[in-house]
PDB file of C-alpha atoms in Angstrom:
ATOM      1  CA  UNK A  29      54.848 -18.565  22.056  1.00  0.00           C
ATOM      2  CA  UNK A  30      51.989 -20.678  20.659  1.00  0.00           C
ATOM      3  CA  UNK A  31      48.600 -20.230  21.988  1.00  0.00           C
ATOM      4  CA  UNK A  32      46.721 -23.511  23.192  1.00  0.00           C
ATOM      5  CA  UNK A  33      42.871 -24.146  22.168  1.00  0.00           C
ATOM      6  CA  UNK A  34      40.763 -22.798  24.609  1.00  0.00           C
ATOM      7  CA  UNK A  35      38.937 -26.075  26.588  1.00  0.00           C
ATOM      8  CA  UNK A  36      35.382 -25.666  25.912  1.00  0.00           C
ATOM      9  CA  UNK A  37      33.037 -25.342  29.919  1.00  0.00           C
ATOM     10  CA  UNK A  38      30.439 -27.179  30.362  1.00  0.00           C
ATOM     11  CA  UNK A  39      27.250 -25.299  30.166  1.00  0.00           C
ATOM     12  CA  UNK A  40      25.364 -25.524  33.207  1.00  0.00           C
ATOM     13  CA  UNK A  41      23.043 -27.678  31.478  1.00  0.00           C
ATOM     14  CA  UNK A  42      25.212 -30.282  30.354  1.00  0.00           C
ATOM     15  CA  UNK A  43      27.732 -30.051  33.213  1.00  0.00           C
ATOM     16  CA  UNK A  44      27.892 -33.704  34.568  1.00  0.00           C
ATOM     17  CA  UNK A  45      26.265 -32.770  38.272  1.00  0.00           C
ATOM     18  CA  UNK A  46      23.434 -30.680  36.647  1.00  0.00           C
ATOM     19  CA  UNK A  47      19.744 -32.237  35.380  1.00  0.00           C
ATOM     20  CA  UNK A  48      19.459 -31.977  32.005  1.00  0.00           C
ATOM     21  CA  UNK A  49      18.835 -33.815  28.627  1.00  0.00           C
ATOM     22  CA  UNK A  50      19.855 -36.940  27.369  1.00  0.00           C
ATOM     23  CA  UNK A  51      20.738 -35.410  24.092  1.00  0.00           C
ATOM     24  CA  UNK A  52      22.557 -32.357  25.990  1.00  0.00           C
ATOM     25  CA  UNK A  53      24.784 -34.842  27.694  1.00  0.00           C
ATOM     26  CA  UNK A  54      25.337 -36.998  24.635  1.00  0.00           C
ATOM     27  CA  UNK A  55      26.527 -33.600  22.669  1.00  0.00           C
ATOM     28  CA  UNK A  56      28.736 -32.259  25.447  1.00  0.00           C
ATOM     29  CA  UNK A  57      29.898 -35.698  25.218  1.00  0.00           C
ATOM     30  CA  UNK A  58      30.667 -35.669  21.793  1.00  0.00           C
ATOM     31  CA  UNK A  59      32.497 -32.177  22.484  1.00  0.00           C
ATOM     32  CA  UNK A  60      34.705 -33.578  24.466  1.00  0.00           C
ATOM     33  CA  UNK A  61      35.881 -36.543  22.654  1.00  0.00           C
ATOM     34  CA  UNK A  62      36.279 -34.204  19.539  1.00  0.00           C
ATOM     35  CA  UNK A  63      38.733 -31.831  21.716  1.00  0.00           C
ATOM     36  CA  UNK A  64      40.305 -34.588  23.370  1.00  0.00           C
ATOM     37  CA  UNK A  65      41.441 -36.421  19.919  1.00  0.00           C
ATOM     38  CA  UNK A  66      42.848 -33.279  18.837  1.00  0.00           C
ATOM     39  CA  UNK A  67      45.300 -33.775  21.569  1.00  0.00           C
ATOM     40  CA  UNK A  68      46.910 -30.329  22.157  1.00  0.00           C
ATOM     41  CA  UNK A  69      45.620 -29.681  25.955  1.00  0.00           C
ATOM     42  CA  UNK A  70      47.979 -29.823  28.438  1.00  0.00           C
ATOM     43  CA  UNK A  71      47.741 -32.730  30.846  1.00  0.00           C
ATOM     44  CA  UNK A  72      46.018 -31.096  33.569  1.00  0.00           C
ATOM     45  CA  UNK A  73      43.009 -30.140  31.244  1.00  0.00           C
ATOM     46  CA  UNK A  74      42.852 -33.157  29.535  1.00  0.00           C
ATOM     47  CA  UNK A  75      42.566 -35.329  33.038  1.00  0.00           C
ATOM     48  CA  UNK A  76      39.695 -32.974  33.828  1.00  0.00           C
ATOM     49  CA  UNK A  77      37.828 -33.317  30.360  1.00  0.00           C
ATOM     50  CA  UNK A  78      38.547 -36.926  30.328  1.00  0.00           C
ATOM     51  CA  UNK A  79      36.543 -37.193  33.854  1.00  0.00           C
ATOM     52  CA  UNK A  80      33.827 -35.090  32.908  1.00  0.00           C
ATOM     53  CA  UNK A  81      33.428 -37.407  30.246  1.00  0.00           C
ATOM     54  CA  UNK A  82      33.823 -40.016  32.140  1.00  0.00           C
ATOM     55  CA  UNK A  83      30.790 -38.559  35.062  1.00  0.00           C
ATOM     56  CA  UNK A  84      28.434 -38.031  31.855  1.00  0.00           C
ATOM     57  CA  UNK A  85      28.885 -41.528  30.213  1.00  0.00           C
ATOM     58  CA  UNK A  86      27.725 -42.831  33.448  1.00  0.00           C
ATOM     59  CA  UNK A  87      24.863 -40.192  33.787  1.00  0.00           C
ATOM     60  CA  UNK A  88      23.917 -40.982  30.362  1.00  0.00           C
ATOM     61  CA  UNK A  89      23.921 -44.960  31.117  1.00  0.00           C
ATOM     62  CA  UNK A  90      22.348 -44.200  34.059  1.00  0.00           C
ATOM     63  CA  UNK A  91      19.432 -42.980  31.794  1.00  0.00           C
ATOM     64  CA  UNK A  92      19.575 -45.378  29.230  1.00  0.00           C
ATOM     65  CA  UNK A  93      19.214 -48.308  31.719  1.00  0.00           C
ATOM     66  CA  UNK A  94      15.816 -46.433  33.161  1.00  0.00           C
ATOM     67  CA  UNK A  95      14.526 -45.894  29.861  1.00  0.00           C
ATOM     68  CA  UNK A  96      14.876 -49.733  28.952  1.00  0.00           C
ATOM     69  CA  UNK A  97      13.307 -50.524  32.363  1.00  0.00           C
ATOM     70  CA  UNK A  98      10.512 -48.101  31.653  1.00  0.00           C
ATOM     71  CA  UNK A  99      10.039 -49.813  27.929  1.00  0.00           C
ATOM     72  CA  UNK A 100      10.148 -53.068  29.249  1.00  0.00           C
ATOM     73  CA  UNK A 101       7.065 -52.408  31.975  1.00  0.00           C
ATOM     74  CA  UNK A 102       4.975 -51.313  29.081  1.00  0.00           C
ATOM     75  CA  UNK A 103       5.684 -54.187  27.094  1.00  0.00           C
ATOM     76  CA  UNK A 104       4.944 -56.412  30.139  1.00  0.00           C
ATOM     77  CA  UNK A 105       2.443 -59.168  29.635  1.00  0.00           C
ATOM     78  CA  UNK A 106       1.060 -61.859  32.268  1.00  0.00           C
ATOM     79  CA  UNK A 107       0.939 -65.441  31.956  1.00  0.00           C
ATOM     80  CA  UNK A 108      -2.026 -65.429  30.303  1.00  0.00           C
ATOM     81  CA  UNK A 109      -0.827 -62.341  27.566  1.00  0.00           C
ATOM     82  CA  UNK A 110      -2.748 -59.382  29.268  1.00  0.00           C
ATOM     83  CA  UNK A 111      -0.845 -56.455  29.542  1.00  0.00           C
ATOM     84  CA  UNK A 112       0.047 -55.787  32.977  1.00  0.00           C
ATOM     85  CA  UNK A 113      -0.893 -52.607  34.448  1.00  0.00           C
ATOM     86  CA  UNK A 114       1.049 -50.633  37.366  1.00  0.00           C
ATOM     87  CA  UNK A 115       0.551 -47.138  38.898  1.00  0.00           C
ATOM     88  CA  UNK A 116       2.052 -44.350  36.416  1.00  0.00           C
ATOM     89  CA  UNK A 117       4.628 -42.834  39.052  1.00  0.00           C
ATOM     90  CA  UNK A 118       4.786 -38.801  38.155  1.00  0.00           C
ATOM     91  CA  UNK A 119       8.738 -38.195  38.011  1.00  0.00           C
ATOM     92  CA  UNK A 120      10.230 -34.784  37.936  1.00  0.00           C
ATOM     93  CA  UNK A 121      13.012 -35.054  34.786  1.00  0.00           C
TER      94      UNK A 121
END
């Protein structure tokens, strides 16, 4: 009987449904894709990785997309090339 690779678990940190870093997400991420390739999970486990891959792309686009709209705010200018201010909201990330 042959053994099958064990599927790596999410740490609670990068687990799709948890807060945590960008970068935590990206390298869970990059887990996955690196045991998926390998292709020797059985179906079942492979479905499941795929859509917690699938959870944390979003989460991580998700992110990206605020970051950009946070960029672009601060790089704001007014019609007559004044930055333009807003209120610094406090957020809890």
């Amino acid at each position: 009987m042959t053994s099958r690779p064990p599927v790596p678990a999410p740490s609670p940190s990068t687990s799709p449904d948890a807060p945590g870093s960008f970068e935590a997400s990206m390298k869970r991420l990059s887990e996955i894709v690196t045991t998926l390739e390998r292709g020797e999970l059985p179906l079942e486990d492979t479905i499941g990785l795929f859509e917690e891959g699938v959870k944390l792309s979003v989460a991580a686009q998700t992110r990206l997309d605020s970051a950009q709209k946070r960029v672009e705010e601060l790089l704001s200018v007014d019609d007559s090339g004044k930055p333009r201010t807003a209120p610094f909201a406090l957020r809890d990330e």
